[in-house]
CSV table of C-alpha atoms in Angstrom, one decimal:
chain,number,residue,atom,x,y,z
A,12,MET,CA,65.5,-25.6,183.1
A,13,SER,CA,67.1,-22.7,185.1
A,14,ARG,CA,64.8,-19.8,183.7
A,15,PHE,CA,62.3,-21.9,184.8
A,16,VAL,CA,62.9,-22.0,188.0
A,17,ALA,CA,63.8,-18.4,188.1
A,18,ILE,CA,60.5,-17.4,186.6
A,19,THR,CA,58.8,-19.7,189.8
A,20,LEU,CA,60.8,-18.2,192.3
A,21,ARG,CA,60.0,-15.0,191.3
A,22,HIS,CA,55.9,-16.2,191.0
A,23,CYS,CA,57.0,-16.9,194.3
A,24,GLU,CA,58.2,-13.8,195.8
A,25,THR,CA,55.4,-12.1,194.3
A,26,ALA,CA,52.7,-14.4,195.5
A,27,TRP,CA,54.1,-14.0,199.7
A,28,LEU,CA,54.6,-10.1,199.1
A,29,PHE,CA,50.8,-10.1,197.8
A,30,THR,CA,49.8,-11.7,201.3
A,31,GLY,CA,53.0,-11.5,203.7
A,32,SER,CA,52.0,-8.8,205.4
A,33,ASP,CA,48.9,-9.7,206.5
A,34,PHE,CA,49.9,-12.8,208.3
A,35,LYS,CA,50.4,-11.7,211.9
A,36,THR,CA,46.6,-10.2,210.8
A,37,ILE,CA,44.8,-13.2,209.6
A,38,ILE,CA,46.9,-16.0,208.8
A,39,PHE,CA,47.7,-16.5,212.6
A,40,PRO,CA,44.9,-15.3,214.3
A,41,VAL,CA,42.3,-17.3,211.6
A,42,MET,CA,44.2,-20.5,212.5
A,43,ILE,CA,44.6,-19.8,215.9
A,44,PHE,CA,40.9,-19.9,216.4
A,45,ALA,CA,40.1,-22.4,214.4
A,46,THR,CA,42.5,-25.2,216.2
A,47,VAL,CA,41.4,-23.6,219.2
A,48,VAL,CA,37.2,-24.0,218.5
A,49,SER,CA,37.7,-27.3,216.1
A,50,PRO,CA,36.2,-30.5,218.1
A,51,CYS,CA,38.9,-32.8,215.6
A,52,HIS,CA,42.6,-31.6,215.5
A,53,ASN,CA,44.4,-33.6,212.3
A,54,PRO,CA,47.8,-32.3,210.2
A,55,LEU,CA,46.6,-33.1,207.1
A,56,ALA,CA,43.6,-31.3,208.0
A,57,LEU,CA,45.5,-28.4,209.3
A,58,PHE,CA,47.8,-27.9,206.2
A,59,TYR,CA,44.5,-28.4,204.4
A,60,ALA,CA,42.7,-25.7,205.7
A,61,LEU,CA,45.6,-23.3,206.0
A,62,CYS,CA,45.9,-23.6,202.2
A,63,TRP,CA,42.9,-22.5,201.7
A,64,LEU,CA,42.8,-19.4,204.2
A,65,TRP,CA,46.1,-18.4,202.2
A,66,PHE,CA,44.3,-19.1,198.7
A,67,HIS,CA,41.4,-16.8,200.0
A,68,LEU,CA,43.8,-14.6,201.1
A,69,PHE,CA,45.7,-14.0,198.2
A,70,GLN,CA,42.4,-13.6,196.0
A,71,PHE,CA,41.6,-10.9,198.3
A,72,ASN,CA,44.8,-9.1,198.1
A,73,ALA,CA,45.5,-9.6,194.7
A,74,SER,CA,42.3,-7.8,194.2
A,75,ASN,CA,41.8,-4.9,197.0
A,76,GLN,CA,45.8,-3.9,195.9
A,77,SER,CA,44.9,-3.5,192.8
A,78,TYR,CA,42.7,-0.9,193.4
A,79,SER,CA,45.3,0.6,196.2
A,80,ALA,CA,48.1,1.6,194.4
A,81,LEU,CA,47.8,4.9,195.2
A,82,GLU,CA,47.6,4.9,198.7
A,83,ASP,CA,50.3,1.3,198.8
A,84,MET,CA,52.9,3.8,196.8
A,85,LEU,CA,52.7,5.9,200.6
A,86,ASN,CA,52.5,3.1,202.6
A,87,LYS,CA,53.7,-0.2,201.4
A,88,PRO,CA,55.6,0.4,198.1
A,89,TRP,CA,56.9,-3.3,198.5
A,90,ARG,CA,53.8,-4.5,197.9
A,91,PRO,CA,53.9,-5.3,193.8
A,92,VAL,CA,51.9,-3.3,192.4
A,93,PRO,CA,53.3,0.1,193.2
A,94,SER,CA,56.5,-1.6,192.7
A,95,GLY,CA,56.1,-2.5,189.5
A,96,ARG,CA,56.3,-6.6,189.9
A,97,ILE,CA,52.7,-6.7,188.3
A,98,ASN,CA,50.6,-4.2,187.0
A,99,VAL,CA,47.2,-3.4,187.8
A,100,LYS,CA,44.9,-5.5,184.6
A,101,ASP,CA,47.1,-8.2,184.9
A,102,SER,CA,46.3,-8.2,188.7
A,103,ARG,CA,42.2,-8.5,188.4
A,104,THR,CA,43.0,-10.9,185.8
A,105,LEU,CA,44.9,-12.9,188.6
A,106,ARG,CA,42.3,-12.3,190.8
A,107,TRP,CA,39.8,-13.9,188.7
A,108,ALA,CA,41.7,-16.6,188.1
A,109,LEU,CA,42.2,-17.5,191.6
A,110,MET,CA,37.9,-16.6,192.5
A,111,VAL,CA,38.0,-19.7,190.1
A,112,PHE,CA,40.4,-21.6,191.3
A,113,CYS,CA,39.5,-21.2,195.3
A,114,LEU,CA,35.6,-22.3,194.6
A,115,GLY,CA,37.3,-25.6,192.9
A,116,LEU,CA,39.5,-26.0,195.6
A,117,SER,CA,36.7,-25.2,198.0
A,118,SER,CA,34.5,-28.3,195.8
A,119,LEU,CA,37.1,-31.0,197.6
A,120,PHE,CA,35.3,-30.7,201.1
A,121,SER,CA,32.0,-29.8,201.1
A,122,PHE,CA,29.2,-28.0,200.1
A,123,ASN,CA,29.2,-25.2,203.2
A,124,VAL,CA,33.1,-24.8,202.5
A,125,VAL,CA,31.9,-24.1,199.2
A,126,MET,CA,29.5,-21.7,199.8
A,127,SER,CA,31.4,-19.5,202.1
A,128,SER,CA,34.0,-19.6,199.2
A,129,GLY,CA,31.4,-17.7,197.5
A,130,VAL,CA,30.8,-15.5,200.5
A,131,CYS,CA,33.9,-14.6,200.2
A,132,THR,CA,33.6,-13.4,196.6
A,133,ILE,CA,30.8,-11.5,197.2
A,134,LEU,CA,32.6,-9.6,199.5
A,135,LEU,CA,35.2,-8.8,197.6
A,136,VAL,CA,33.4,-6.7,194.9
A,137,MET,CA,31.5,-5.2,197.2
A,138,HIS,CA,34.2,-4.2,198.6
A,139,ASP,CA,36.4,-3.2,195.9
A,140,ASP,CA,34.4,-2.9,192.4
A,141,LEU,CA,31.0,-1.4,194.3
A,142,HIS,CA,33.9,0.8,196.1
A,143,ILE,CA,32.4,-0.1,199.8
A,144,SER,CA,36.0,0.5,201.1
A,145,HIS,CA,35.4,4.4,200.6
A,146,HIS,CA,32.6,4.3,203.0
A,147,PRO,CA,33.9,4.6,206.5
A,148,ILE,CA,31.1,1.9,208.9
A,149,PHE,CA,30.1,-0.1,205.3
A,150,LYS,CA,34.3,-0.5,205.2
A,151,ASN,CA,34.8,-2.4,208.3
A,152,LEU,CA,30.9,-4.2,208.5
A,153,CYS,CA,32.8,-5.8,204.8
A,154,ASN,CA,35.9,-6.6,206.2
A,155,ALA,CA,34.6,-8.1,209.9
A,156,ALA,CA,32.2,-10.1,207.7
A,157,GLY,CA,34.7,-10.9,205.7
A,158,TYR,CA,37.4,-12.1,208.3
A,159,VAL,CA,34.7,-14.0,209.7
A,160,THR,CA,34.0,-16.2,206.6
A,161,PHE,CA,37.6,-16.9,207.0
A,162,GLU,CA,37.1,-18.3,210.3
A,163,LEU,CA,34.2,-20.2,209.3
A,164,GLY,CA,35.9,-22.0,206.1
A,165,SER,CA,38.9,-23.1,207.9
A,166,LEU,CA,37.0,-24.5,211.0
A,167,LEU,CA,35.1,-26.7,208.7
A,168,ILE,CA,37.4,-28.0,206.6
A,169,LEU,CA,39.8,-28.4,210.2
A,170,SER,CA,36.6,-30.3,211.6
A,171,ARG,CA,35.8,-32.2,208.5
A,172,GLU,CA,32.0,-31.6,209.5
A,173,SER,CA,29.8,-30.1,207.0
A,174,SER,CA,28.6,-28.3,209.9
A,175,LEU,CA,29.7,-26.4,213.2
A,176,ASP,CA,28.2,-27.9,216.6
A,177,GLY,CA,26.8,-25.4,219.4
A,178,THR,CA,30.2,-24.4,220.7
A,179,SER,CA,31.6,-23.3,216.9
A,180,ILE,CA,28.6,-20.9,216.3
A,181,LYS,CA,29.1,-19.5,219.6
A,182,ALA,CA,32.7,-18.9,219.1
A,183,LEU,CA,32.1,-17.5,215.5
A,184,SER,CA,29.3,-14.9,217.2
A,185,CYS,CA,32.1,-13.9,219.5
A,186,SER,CA,34.5,-13.3,216.9
A,187,ALA,CA,32.1,-11.5,214.6
A,188,LEU,CA,31.3,-9.0,217.1
A,189,VAL,CA,34.4,-8.2,218.6
A,190,ILE,CA,36.5,-7.5,214.4
A,191,SER,CA,33.3,-5.3,213.6
A,192,LEU,CA,33.7,-3.2,217.0
A,193,THR,CA,37.2,-2.7,216.1
A,194,VAL,CA,38.7,-3.6,212.6
A,195,HIS,CA,39.2,-0.1,212.2
A,196,ALA,CA,41.8,-0.1,214.2
A,197,GLN,CA,43.8,-1.5,210.9
A,198,ASP,CA,43.3,1.9,209.7
A,199,PHE,CA,45.4,3.9,211.7
A,200,ALA,CA,48.6,3.1,210.0
A,201,ASP,CA,47.2,3.7,206.8
A,202,VAL,CA,45.6,7.4,207.2
A,203,SER,CA,47.9,9.0,204.6
A,204,GLY,CA,47.3,6.5,202.0
A,205,ASP,CA,43.8,6.7,202.6
A,206,LEU,CA,43.4,10.4,202.3
A,207,LYS,CA,45.3,9.8,199.2
A,208,SER,CA,43.5,7.6,198.1
A,209,GLY,CA,39.9,9.9,199.2
A,210,ARG,CA,38.4,7.1,201.8
A,211,ARG,CA,36.9,8.2,204.5
A,212,THR,CA,37.9,5.9,208.0
A,213,LEU,CA,36.9,6.6,211.3
A,214,PRO,CA,41.0,7.6,212.1
A,215,ILE,CA,40.5,10.6,209.5
A,216,ILE,CA,36.8,11.5,210.3
A,217,ALA,CA,37.2,11.2,214.1
A,218,PRO,CA,40.9,11.1,214.5
A,219,GLU,CA,40.5,11.5,218.8
A,220,GLY,CA,37.5,9.9,219.2
A,221,SER,CA,38.6,6.9,217.5
A,222,ARG,CA,41.3,6.4,220.0
A,223,ILE,CA,39.1,7.5,223.2
A,224,TYR,CA,36.9,4.0,221.6
A,225,MET,CA,39.8,2.1,221.6
A,226,LEU,CA,41.0,2.8,224.7
A,227,CYS,CA,37.5,2.4,226.3
A,228,ALA,CA,35.9,-0.5,224.1
A,229,LEU,CA,39.2,-3.2,224.7
A,230,PRO,CA,39.2,-3.2,228.3
A,231,LEU,CA,34.8,-3.7,228.5
A,232,PHE,CA,35.3,-5.9,226.0
A,233,SER,CA,37.7,-8.0,227.7
A,234,PHE,CA,35.6,-8.4,230.6
A,235,ALA,CA,32.6,-9.1,228.9
A,236,LEU,CA,34.5,-12.1,227.1
A,237,ALA,CA,36.0,-13.2,230.3
A,238,SER,CA,32.2,-13.8,231.8
A,239,PHE,CA,30.8,-14.9,228.7
A,240,TRP,CA,33.2,-18.1,229.2
A,241,ASN,CA,33.3,-18.2,232.5
A,242,LEU,CA,37.3,-17.0,232.2
A,243,GLY,CA,38.7,-17.7,236.3
A,244,PRO,CA,40.0,-14.8,238.1
A,245,LEU,CA,43.3,-15.3,237.4
A,246,SER,CA,42.5,-16.3,233.7
A,247,SER,CA,39.7,-12.9,233.8
A,248,GLY,CA,42.9,-10.9,234.9
A,249,LEU,CA,45.6,-11.5,232.7
A,250,PHE,CA,43.1,-11.4,229.8
A,251,VAL,CA,41.0,-8.2,230.5
A,252,SER,CA,45.3,-6.6,231.5
A,253,MET,CA,45.9,-7.7,228.1
A,254,GLY,CA,42.9,-5.9,225.9
A,255,SER,CA,43.1,-2.7,228.7
A,256,TRP,CA,47.0,-2.5,227.2
A,257,VAL,CA,46.7,-3.1,223.7
A,258,GLY,CA,44.0,-0.3,224.0
A,259,ILE,CA,46.6,2.6,225.8
A,260,ARG,CA,49.2,1.2,223.1
A,261,TYR,CA,46.5,2.9,220.8
A,262,PHE,CA,45.6,5.8,222.5
A,263,LEU,CA,49.5,7.0,223.2
A,264,PHE,CA,51.4,5.7,220.6
A,265,ARG,CA,50.4,8.5,217.6
A,266,ASP,CA,53.4,8.7,216.3
A,267,LYS,CA,55.3,5.2,216.2
A,268,ILE,CA,52.0,3.9,213.7
A,269,GLY,CA,53.9,0.9,212.7
A,270,ILE,CA,53.8,-0.1,216.6
A,271,ASN,CA,49.7,-0.4,216.6
A,272,GLN,CA,50.0,-1.8,213.2
A,273,THR,CA,50.9,-4.9,215.4
A,274,THR,CA,48.8,-5.0,218.4
A,275,VAL,CA,46.3,-5.7,216.1
A,276,CYS,CA,47.5,-9.0,216.0
A,277,ILE,CA,47.5,-9.5,219.9
A,278,THR,CA,43.9,-8.2,219.9
A,279,PHE,CA,42.8,-11.2,218.0
A,280,ILE,CA,45.1,-13.9,219.4
A,281,SER,CA,43.9,-12.4,223.0
A,282,PHE,CA,40.3,-13.2,222.5
A,283,HIS,CA,41.3,-16.8,220.4
A,284,ILE,CA,43.2,-18.0,223.9
A,285,ALA,CA,40.0,-17.2,226.0
A,286,LEU,CA,38.3,-20.1,224.2
A,287,LEU,CA,40.8,-22.9,225.5
A,288,HIS,CA,38.8,-22.6,229.0
A,289,GLN,CA,35.7,-22.8,227.3
A,290,ASP,CA,33.7,-25.7,228.0
A,291,HIS,CA,35.8,-29.0,226.0
A,292,GLY,CA,38.3,-25.9,225.6
A,293,LEU,CA,41.1,-27.4,226.9
A,294,TRP,CA,40.7,-31.0,225.7
A,295,ARG,CA,40.5,-29.3,222.1
A,296,SER,CA,43.5,-27.6,222.6
A,297,LEU,CA,45.3,-30.6,223.8
A,298,GLY,CA,44.2,-32.5,220.4
A,299,ILE,CA,41.6,-34.7,221.6
A,300,CYS,CA,38.9,-35.4,219.6
A,301,VAL,CA,35.7,-35.3,221.3
A,302,GLN,CA,33.0,-37.1,219.7
């Protein structure tokens, strides 16, 4: 029995090491988005959405990290593959097993959730097996599409609906636009590893231009979103200030890349907080179901 418990705990730790670093950039922001935008709130549905999201993230990371072992030896040597907890072959086998599991899990909810899971798998194949991750533009578009698919599946489960209302569609559209235009921010922290693996990311191709872009784009996107959602003067000022602050940090903190990585979460969360102020958003944030 003690051996069984030890093996189980080791596997749980391995699963955590696959996904733990993405809680601040994927799990927390996506769940905040789904909670704010969903017209209904239910603790059990929230748990289901969180489980669905985590298993799909696990699937993505098991595949992605089996292809990025070289760069992870520099950037994140504690991950399961570079640390030797699991080899590349077993990681890819795990990836395909998780694909089947995720599709089965999605079938418990609705057809559109199954479609979301299927799209996640297609994007994963494109990103890793077709090596789109080595192209600076297509990599960002693929990552943005995957991120929005995570949001879509989680939102469908949490709202307990087979389709989305107009507000949810607008929120997803805004999210897709912002993420696709800023997702390269995650590559600032991985320049050394990307160079070793041969990837061509925007921070490598245009190290100065990509930072100037973030410095200018984040305040502009923040102002555009504040106007789109009709935020009041105080909320707009706070929102634009947050975007400007993150843009400045990306431009200035070049020798403290670890700090840059944490600000990705601030950018996405600040966008999601803005949704609290749209029509019915306050009621939704209070957990009142608007039928």
